[in-house]
PDB file of C-alpha atoms in Angstrom:
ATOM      1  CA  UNK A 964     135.430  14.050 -28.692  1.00 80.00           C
ATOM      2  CA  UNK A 965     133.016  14.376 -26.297  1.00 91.00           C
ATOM      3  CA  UNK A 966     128.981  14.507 -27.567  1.00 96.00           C
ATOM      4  CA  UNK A 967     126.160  15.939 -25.744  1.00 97.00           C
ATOM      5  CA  UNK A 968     122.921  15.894 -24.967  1.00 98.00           C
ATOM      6  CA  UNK A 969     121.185  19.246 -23.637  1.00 97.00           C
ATOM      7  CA  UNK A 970     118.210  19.269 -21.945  1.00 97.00           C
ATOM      8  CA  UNK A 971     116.359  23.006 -21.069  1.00 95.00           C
ATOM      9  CA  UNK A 972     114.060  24.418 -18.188  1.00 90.00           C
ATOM     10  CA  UNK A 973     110.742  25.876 -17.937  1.00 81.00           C
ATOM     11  CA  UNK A 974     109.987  28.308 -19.958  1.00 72.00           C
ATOM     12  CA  UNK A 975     112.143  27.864 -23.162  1.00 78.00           C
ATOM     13  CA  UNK A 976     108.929  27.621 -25.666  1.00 71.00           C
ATOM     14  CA  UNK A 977     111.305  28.835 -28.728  1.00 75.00           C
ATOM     15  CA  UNK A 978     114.619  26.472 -29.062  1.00 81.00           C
ATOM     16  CA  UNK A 979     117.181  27.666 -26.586  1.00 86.00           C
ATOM     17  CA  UNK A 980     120.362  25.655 -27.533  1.00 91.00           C
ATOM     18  CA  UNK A 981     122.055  27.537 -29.690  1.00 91.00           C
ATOM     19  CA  UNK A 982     123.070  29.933 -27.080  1.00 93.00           C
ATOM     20  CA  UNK A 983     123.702  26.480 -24.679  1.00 95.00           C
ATOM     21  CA  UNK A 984     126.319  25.657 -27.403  1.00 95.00           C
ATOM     22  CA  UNK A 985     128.049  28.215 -28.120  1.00 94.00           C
ATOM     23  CA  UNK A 986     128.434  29.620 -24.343  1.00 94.00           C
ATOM     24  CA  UNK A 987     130.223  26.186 -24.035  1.00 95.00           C
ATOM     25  CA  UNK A 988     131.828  25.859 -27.164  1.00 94.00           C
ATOM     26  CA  UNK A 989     129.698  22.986 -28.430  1.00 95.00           C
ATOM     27  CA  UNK A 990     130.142  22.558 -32.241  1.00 95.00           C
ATOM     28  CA  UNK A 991     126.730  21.130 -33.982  1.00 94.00           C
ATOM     29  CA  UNK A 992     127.506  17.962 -34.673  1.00 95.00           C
ATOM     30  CA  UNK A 993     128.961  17.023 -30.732  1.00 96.00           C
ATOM     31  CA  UNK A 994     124.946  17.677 -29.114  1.00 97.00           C
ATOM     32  CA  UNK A 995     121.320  17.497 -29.818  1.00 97.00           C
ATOM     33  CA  UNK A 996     118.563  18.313 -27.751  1.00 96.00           C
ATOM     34  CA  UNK A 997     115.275  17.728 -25.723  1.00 97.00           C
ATOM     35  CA  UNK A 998     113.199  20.505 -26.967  1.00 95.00           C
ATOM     36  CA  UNK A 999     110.202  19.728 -24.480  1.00 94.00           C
ATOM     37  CA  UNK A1000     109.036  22.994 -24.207  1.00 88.00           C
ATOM     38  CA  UNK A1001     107.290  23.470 -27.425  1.00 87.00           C
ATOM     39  CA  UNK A1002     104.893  21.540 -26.022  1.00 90.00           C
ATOM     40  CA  UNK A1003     103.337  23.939 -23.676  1.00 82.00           C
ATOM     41  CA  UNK A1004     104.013  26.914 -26.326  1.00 61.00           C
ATOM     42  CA  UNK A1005     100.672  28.323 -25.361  1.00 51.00           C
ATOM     43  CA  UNK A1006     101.065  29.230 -21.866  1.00 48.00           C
ATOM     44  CA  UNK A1007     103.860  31.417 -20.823  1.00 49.00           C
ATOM     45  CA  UNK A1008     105.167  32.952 -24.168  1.00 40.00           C
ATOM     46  CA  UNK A1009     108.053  34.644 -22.513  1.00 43.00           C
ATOM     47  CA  UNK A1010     110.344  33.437 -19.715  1.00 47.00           C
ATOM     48  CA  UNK A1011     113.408  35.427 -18.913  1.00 46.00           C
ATOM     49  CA  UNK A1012     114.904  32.052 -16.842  1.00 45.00           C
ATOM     50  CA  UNK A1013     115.868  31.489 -20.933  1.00 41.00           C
ATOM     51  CA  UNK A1014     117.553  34.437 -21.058  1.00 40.00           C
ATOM     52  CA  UNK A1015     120.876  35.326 -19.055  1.00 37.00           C
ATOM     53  CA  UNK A1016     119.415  38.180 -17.750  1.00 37.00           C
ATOM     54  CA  UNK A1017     121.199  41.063 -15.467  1.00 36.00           C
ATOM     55  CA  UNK A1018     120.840  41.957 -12.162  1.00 35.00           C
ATOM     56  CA  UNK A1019     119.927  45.314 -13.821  1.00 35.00           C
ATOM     57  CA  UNK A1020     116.691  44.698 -14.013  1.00 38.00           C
ATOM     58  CA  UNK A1021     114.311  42.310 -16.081  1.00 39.00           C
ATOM     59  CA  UNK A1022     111.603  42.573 -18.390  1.00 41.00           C
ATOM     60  CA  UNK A1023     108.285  42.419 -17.959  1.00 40.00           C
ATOM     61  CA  UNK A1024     106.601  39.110 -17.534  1.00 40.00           C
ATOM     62  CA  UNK A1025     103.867  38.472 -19.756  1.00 43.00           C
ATOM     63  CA  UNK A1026     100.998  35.896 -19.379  1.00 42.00           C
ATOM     64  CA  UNK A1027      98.256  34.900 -22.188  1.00 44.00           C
ATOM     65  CA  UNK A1028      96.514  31.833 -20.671  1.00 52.00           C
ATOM     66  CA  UNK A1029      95.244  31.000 -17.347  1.00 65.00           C
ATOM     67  CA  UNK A1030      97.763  27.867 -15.610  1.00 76.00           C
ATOM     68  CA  UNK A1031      97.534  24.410 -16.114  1.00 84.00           C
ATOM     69  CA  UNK A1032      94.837  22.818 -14.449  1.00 85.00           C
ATOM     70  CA  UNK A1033      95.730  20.548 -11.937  1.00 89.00           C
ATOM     71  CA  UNK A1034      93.994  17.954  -9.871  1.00 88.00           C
ATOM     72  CA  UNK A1035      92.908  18.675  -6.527  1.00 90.00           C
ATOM     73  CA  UNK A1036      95.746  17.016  -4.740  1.00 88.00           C
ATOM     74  CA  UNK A1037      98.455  18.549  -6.887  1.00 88.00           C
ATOM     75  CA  UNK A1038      96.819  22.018  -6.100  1.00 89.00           C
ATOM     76  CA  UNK A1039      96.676  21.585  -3.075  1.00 89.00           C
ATOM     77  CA  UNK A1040     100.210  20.283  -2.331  1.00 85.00           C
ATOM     78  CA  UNK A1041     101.175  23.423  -4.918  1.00 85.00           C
ATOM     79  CA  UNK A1042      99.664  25.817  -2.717  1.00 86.00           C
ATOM     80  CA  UNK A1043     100.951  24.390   0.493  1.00 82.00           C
ATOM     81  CA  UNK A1044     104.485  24.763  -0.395  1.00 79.00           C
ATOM     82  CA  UNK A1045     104.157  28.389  -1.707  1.00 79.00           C
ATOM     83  CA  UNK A1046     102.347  29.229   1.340  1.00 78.00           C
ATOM     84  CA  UNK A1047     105.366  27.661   3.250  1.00 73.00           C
ATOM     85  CA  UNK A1048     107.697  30.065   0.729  1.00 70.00           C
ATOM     86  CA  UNK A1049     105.580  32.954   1.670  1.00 69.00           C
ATOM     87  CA  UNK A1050     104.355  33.239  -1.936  1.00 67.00           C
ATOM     88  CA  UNK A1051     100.431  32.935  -1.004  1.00 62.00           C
ATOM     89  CA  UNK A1052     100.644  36.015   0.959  1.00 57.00           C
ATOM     90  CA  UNK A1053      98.007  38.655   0.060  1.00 44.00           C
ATOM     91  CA  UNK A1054      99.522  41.738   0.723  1.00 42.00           C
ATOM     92  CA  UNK A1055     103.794  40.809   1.017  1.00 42.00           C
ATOM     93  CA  UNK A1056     105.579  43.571   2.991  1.00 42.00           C
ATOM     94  CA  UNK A1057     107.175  44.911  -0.425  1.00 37.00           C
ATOM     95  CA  UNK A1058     107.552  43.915  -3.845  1.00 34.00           C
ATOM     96  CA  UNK A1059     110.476  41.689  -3.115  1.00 41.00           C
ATOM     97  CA  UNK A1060     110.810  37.571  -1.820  1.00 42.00           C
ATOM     98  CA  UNK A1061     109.388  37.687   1.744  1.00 42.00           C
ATOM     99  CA  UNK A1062     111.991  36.919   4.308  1.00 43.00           C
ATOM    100  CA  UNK A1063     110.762  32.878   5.051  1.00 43.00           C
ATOM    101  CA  UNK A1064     112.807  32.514   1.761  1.00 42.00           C
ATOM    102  CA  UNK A1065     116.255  34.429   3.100  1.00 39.00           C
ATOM    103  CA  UNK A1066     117.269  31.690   5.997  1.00 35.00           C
ATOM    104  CA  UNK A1067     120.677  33.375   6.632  1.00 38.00           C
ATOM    105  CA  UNK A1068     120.395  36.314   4.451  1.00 38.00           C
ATOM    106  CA  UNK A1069     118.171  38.195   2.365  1.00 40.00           C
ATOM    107  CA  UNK A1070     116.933  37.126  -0.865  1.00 42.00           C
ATOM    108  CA  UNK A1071     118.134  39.255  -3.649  1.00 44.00           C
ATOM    109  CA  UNK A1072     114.770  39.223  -6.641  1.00 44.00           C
ATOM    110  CA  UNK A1073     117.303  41.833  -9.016  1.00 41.00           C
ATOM    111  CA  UNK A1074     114.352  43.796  -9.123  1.00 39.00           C
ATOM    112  CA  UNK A1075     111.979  41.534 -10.193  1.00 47.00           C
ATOM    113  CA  UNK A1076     109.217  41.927  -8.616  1.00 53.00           C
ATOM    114  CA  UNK A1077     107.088  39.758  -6.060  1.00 59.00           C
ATOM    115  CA  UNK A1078     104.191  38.384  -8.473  1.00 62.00           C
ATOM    116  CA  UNK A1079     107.155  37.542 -11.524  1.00 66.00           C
ATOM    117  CA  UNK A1080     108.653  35.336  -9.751  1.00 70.00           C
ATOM    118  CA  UNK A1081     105.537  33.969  -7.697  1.00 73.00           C
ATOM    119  CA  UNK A1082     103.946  33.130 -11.511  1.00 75.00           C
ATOM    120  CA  UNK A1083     106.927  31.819 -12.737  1.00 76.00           C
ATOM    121  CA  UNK A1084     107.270  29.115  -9.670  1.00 81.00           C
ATOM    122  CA  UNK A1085     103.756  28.315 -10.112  1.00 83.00           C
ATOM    123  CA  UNK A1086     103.419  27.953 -13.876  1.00 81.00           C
ATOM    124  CA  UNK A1087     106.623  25.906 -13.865  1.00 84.00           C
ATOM    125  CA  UNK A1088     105.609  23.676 -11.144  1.00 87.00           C
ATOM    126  CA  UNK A1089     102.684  22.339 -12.970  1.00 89.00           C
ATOM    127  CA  UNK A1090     104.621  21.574 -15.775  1.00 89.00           C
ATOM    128  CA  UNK A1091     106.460  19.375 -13.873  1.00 91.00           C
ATOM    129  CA  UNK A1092     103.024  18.181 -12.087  1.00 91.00           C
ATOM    130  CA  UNK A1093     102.202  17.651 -16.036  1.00 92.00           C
ATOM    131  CA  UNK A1094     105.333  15.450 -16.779  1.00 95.00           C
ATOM    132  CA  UNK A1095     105.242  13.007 -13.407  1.00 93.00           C
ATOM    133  CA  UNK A1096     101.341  11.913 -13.713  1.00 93.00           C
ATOM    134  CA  UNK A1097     101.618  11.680 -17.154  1.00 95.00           C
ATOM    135  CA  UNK A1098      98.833  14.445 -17.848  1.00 93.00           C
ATOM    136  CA  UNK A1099      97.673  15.006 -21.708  1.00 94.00           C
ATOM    137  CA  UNK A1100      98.425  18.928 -23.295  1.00 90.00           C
ATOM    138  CA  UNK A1101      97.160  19.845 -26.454  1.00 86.00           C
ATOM    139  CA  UNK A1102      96.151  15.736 -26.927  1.00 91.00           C
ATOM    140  CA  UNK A1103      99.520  14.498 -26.561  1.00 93.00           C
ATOM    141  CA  UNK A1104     100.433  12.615 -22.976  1.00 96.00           C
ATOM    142  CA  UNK A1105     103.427  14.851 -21.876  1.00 96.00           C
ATOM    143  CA  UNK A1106     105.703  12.531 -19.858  1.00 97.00           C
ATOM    144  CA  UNK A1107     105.172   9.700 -23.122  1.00 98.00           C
ATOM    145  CA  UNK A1108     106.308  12.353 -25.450  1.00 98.00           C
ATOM    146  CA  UNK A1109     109.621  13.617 -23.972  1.00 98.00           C
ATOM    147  CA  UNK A1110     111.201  10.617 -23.200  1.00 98.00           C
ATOM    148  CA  UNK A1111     110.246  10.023 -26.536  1.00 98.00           C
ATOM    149  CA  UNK A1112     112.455  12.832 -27.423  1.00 98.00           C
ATOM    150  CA  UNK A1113     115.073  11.901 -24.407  1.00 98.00           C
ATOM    151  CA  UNK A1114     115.448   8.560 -26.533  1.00 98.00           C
ATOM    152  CA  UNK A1115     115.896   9.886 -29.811  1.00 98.00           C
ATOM    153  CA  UNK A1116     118.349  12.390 -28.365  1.00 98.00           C
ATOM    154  CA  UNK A1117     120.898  10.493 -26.484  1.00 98.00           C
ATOM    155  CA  UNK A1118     123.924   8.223 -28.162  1.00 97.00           C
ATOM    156  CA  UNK A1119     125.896   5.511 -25.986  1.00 97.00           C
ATOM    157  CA  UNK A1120     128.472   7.932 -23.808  1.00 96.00           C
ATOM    158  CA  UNK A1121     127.366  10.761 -24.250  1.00 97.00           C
ATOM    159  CA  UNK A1122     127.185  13.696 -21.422  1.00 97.00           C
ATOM    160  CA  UNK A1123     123.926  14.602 -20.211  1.00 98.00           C
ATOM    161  CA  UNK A1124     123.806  18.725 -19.837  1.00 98.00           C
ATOM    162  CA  UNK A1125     120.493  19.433 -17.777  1.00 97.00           C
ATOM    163  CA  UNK A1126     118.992  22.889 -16.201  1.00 96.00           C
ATOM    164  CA  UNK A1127     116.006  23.382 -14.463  1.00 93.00           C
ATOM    165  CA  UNK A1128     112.956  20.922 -14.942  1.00 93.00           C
ATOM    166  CA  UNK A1129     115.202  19.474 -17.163  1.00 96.00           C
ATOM    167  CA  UNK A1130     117.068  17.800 -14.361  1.00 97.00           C
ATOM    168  CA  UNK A1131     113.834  16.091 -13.464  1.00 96.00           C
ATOM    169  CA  UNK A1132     113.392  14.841 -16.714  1.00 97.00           C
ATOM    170  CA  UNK A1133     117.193  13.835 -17.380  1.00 98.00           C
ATOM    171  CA  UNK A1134     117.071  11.613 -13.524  1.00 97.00           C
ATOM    172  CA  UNK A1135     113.938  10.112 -14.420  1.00 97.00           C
ATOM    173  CA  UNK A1136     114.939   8.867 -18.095  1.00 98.00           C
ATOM    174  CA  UNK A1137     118.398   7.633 -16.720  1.00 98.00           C
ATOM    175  CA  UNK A1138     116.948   5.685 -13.997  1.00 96.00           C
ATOM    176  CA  UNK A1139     114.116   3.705 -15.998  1.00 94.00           C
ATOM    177  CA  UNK A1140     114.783   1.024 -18.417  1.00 92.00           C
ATOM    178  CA  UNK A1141     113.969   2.679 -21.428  1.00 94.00           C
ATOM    179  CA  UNK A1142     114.082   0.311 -23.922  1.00 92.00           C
ATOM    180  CA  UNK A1143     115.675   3.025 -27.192  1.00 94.00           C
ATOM    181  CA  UNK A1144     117.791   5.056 -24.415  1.00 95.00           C
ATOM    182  CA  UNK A1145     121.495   3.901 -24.448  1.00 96.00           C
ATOM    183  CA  UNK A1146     123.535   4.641 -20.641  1.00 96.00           C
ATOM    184  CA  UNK A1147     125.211   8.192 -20.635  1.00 98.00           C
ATOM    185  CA  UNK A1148     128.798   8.485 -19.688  1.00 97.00           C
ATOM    186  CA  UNK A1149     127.908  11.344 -17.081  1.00 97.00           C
ATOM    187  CA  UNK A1150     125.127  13.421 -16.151  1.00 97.00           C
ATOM    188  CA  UNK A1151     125.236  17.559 -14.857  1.00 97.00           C
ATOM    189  CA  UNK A1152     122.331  19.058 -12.978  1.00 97.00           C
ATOM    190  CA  UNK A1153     122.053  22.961 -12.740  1.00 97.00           C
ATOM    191  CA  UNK A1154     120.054  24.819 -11.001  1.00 94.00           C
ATOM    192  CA  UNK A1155     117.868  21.452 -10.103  1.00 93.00           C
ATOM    193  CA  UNK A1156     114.355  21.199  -7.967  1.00 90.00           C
ATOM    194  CA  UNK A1157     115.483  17.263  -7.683  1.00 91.00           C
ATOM    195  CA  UNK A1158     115.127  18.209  -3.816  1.00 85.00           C
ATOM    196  CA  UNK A1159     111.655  19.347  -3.658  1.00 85.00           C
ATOM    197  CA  UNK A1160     110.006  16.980  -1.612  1.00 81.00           C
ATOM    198  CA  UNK A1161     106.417  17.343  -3.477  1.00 80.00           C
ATOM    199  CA  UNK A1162     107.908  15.662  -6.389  1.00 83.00           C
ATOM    200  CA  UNK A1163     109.796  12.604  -4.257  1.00 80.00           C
ATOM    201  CA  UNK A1164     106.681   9.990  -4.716  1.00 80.00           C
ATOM    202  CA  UNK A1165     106.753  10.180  -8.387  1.00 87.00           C
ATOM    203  CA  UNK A1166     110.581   9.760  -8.879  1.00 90.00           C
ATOM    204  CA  UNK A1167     112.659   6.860  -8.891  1.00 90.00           C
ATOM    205  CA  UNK A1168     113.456   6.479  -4.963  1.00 87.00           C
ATOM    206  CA  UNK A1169     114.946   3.587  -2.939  1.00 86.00           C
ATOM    207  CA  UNK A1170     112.646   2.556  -0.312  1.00 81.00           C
ATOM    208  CA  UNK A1171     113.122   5.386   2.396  1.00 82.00           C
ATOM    209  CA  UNK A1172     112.651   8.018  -0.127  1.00 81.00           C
ATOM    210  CA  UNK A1173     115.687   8.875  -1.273  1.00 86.00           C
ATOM    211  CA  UNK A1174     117.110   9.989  -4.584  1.00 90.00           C
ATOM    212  CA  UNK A1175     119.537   7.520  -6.180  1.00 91.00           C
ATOM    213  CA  UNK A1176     122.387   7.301  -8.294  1.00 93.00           C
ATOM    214  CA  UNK A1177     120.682   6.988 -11.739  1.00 94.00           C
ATOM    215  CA  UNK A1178     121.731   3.366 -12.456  1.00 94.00           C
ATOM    216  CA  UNK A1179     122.210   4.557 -16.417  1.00 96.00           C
ATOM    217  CA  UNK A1180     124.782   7.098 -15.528  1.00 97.00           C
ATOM    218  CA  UNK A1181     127.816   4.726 -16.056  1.00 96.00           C
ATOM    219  CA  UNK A1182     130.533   7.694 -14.605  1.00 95.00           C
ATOM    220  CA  UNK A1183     129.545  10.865 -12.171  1.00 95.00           C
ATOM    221  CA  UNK A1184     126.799  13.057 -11.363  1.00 96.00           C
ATOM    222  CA  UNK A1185     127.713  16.868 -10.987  1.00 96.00           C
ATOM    223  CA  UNK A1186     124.813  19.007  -9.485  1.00 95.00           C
ATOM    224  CA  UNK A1187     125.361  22.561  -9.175  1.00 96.00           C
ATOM    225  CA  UNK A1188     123.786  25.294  -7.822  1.00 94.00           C
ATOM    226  CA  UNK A1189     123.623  29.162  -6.731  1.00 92.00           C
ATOM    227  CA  UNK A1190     122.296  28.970  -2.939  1.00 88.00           C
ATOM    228  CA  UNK A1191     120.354  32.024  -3.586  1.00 84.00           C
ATOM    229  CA  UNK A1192     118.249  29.802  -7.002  1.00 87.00           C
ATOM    230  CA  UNK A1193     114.803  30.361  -6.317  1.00 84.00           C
ATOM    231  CA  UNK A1194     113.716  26.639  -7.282  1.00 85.00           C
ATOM    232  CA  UNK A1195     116.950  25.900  -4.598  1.00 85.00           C
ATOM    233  CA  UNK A1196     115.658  27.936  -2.296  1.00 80.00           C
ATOM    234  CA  UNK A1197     112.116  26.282  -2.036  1.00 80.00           C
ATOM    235  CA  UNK A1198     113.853  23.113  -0.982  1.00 75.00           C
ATOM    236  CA  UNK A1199     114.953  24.744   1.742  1.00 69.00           C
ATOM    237  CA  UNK A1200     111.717  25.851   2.606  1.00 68.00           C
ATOM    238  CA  UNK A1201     110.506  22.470   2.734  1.00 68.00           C
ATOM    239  CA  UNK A1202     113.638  21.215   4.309  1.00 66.00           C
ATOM    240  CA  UNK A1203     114.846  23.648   7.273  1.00 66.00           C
ATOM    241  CA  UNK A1204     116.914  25.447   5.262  1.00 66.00           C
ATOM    242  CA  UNK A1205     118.942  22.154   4.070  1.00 74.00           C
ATOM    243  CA  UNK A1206     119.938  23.089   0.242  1.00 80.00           C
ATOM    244  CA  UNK A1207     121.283  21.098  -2.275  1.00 83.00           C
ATOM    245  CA  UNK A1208     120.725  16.661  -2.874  1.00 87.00           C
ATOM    246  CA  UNK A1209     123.419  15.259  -1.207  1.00 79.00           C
ATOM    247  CA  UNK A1210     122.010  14.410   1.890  1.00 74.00           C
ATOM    248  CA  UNK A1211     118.888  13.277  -0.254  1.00 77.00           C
ATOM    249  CA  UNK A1212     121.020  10.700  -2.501  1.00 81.00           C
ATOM    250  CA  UNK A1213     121.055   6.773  -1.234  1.00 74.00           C
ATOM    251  CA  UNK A1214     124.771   5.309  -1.805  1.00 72.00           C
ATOM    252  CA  UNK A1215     126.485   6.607  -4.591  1.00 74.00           C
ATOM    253  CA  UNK A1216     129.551   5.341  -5.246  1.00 78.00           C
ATOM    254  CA  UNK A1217     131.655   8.042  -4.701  1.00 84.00           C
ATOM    255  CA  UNK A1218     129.982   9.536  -8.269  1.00 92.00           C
ATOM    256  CA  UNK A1219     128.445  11.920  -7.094  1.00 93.00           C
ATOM    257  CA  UNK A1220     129.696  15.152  -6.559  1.00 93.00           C
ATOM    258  CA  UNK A1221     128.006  19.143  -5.331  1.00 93.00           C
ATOM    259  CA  UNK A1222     128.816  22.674  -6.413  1.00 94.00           C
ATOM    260  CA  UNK A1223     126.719  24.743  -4.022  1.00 91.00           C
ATOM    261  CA  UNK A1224     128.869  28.061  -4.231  1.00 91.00           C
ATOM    262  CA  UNK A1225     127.689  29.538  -8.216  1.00 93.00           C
ATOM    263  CA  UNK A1226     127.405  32.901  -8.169  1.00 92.00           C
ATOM    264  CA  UNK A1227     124.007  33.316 -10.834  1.00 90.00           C
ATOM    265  CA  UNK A1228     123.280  37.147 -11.030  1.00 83.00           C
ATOM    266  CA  UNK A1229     120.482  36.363 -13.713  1.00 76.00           C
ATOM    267  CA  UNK A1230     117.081  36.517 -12.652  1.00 73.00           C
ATOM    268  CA  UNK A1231     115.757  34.401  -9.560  1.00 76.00           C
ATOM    269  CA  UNK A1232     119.790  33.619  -9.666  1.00 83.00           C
ATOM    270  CA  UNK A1233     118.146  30.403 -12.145  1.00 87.00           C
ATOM    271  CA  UNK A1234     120.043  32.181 -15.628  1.00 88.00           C
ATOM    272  CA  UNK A1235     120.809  28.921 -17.908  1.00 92.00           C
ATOM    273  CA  UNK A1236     123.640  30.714 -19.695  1.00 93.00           C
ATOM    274  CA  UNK A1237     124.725  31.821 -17.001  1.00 94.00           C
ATOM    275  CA  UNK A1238     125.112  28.400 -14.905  1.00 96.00           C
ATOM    276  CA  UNK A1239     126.703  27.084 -18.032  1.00 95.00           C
ATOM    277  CA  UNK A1240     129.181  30.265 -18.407  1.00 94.00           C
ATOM    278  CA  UNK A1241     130.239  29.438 -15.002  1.00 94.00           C
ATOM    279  CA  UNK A1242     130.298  25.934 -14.597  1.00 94.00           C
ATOM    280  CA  UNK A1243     131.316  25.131 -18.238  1.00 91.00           C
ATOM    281  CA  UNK A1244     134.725  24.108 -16.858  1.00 89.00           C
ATOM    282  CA  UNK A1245     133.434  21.494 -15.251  1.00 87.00           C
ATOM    283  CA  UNK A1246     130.999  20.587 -17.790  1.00 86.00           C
ATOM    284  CA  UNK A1247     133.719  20.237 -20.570  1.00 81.00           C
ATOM    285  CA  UNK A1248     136.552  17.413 -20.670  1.00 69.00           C
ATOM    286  CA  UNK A1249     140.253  18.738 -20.183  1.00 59.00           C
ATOM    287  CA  UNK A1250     141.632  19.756 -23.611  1.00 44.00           C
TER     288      UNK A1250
END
């Protein structure tokens, strides 16, 4: 039977994999987890990307802390890319995405409003900033510490499950020789910023830039996505409009294989339950 090893997004400070498992079907002994999040519990308390939220509406955001520092360079590549997204203007024409985000239709923010999902794209961005340079939180070097965890998580063939930031995490573990980290029999990205240029230098890369197949992946790579995915979307900004990593990935093998037609209806069309509600076919061997 096939094991698991789940690994979350930004913003999933309490544990979130419960509701991972049992939207697939998961019983607790086939998975365990990379709980990273805990260790930025003090800065966004509430995130509704954890949640599977409607197209309804969404909850408030709440913020208790100012963002993560960064270094000058890091804020200053941050700000030039949600400039590019539209997301540094001071007075947006409503409280909805600007249109630089919509390339060949409108961006739909399910009433979320402007600044939510401005704050959330920032705040999550530095987090990743946080994990690629290796940057210390609450004295403990955050890239160290989760593949820490990746290590302790993962068993010899087991499928790697990863949303989010966590796709960032899951490619760079599986493409570094990590000495406690045994190869994974396939690995699923949804809802992935892999294509954000601003994050290429610190990534494993073959020498013109390019993603690769993560050489600890022994079977295929499924990445899947909702063209309308906010984190999606700013690829495109940075890319002409180009979504998804396929035309980013070096030789794969034939392993590698896109899904970029998801219909996500949960907030910033990023919902984790919600990617694995409709891509859990996929996801889950043949019975």
């Amino acid at each position: 039977m096939t094991r698991f090893v789940f690994v979350h997004g930004v913003g999933n400070y309490e544990d979130p994999f419960t509701g991972w498992a049992t939207t697939l079907g998961v019983p607790p002994d086939r998975y365990s987890v990379v709980h990273w999040g805990k260790l930025f519990s003090t800065k966004i308390p509430w995130s509704p990307f954890m949640l599977n939220a409607s197209a309804t509406g969404s909850a408030p955001l709440s913020i208790d802390s100012s963002p993560l520092p960064l270094d000058a360079q890091d804020e200053a590549a941050l700000s030039k890319l949600l400039d590019a997204a539209g997301f540094n203007e001071i007075e947006p024409a409503a409280l909805d995405i600007p249109a630089s985000m919509g390339f060949d239709a409108p961006y739909d923010p399910l009433g979320a409003s402007w600044w939510a999902l401005r704050t959330i794209v920032d705040y999550a961005l530095r987090e990743v900033f946080y994990y690629l340079h290796n940057r210390e939180h609450g004295g403990v070097a955050i890239r160290d510490r989760i593949r820490e965890m990746f290590e302790d998580a993962i068993q010899p063939g087991d499928v790697v499950v990863a949303h989010s930031m966590g796709s960032i995490i899951a490619y760079d573990c599986l493409s570094r020789d990590l000495p406690k980290a045994p190869k994974a029999a396939a690995l699923v990205t949804l809802g992935s910023p892999l294509g954000l240029n601003l994050l290429r230098d610190w990534l494993p890369r073959d020498p013109k830039r390019h993603l690769v197949m993560p050489p600890r992946v022994m079977g295929q790579w499924s990445n899947a996505f909702d063209p309308r995915d906010i984190f999606v979307r700013l690829e495109g900004v940075e890319w002409g409009g180009k979504l998804g990593l396929l035309g980013d990935l070096a030789s794969t093998g034939g392993r590698f294989r896109e899904y970029g037609d998801l219909k996500i209806e949960g907030f910033g069309h990023h919902a984790a339950l919600e990617y694995l509600e409709k891509f859990g076919d996929q996801i889950l061997p043949p019975a």
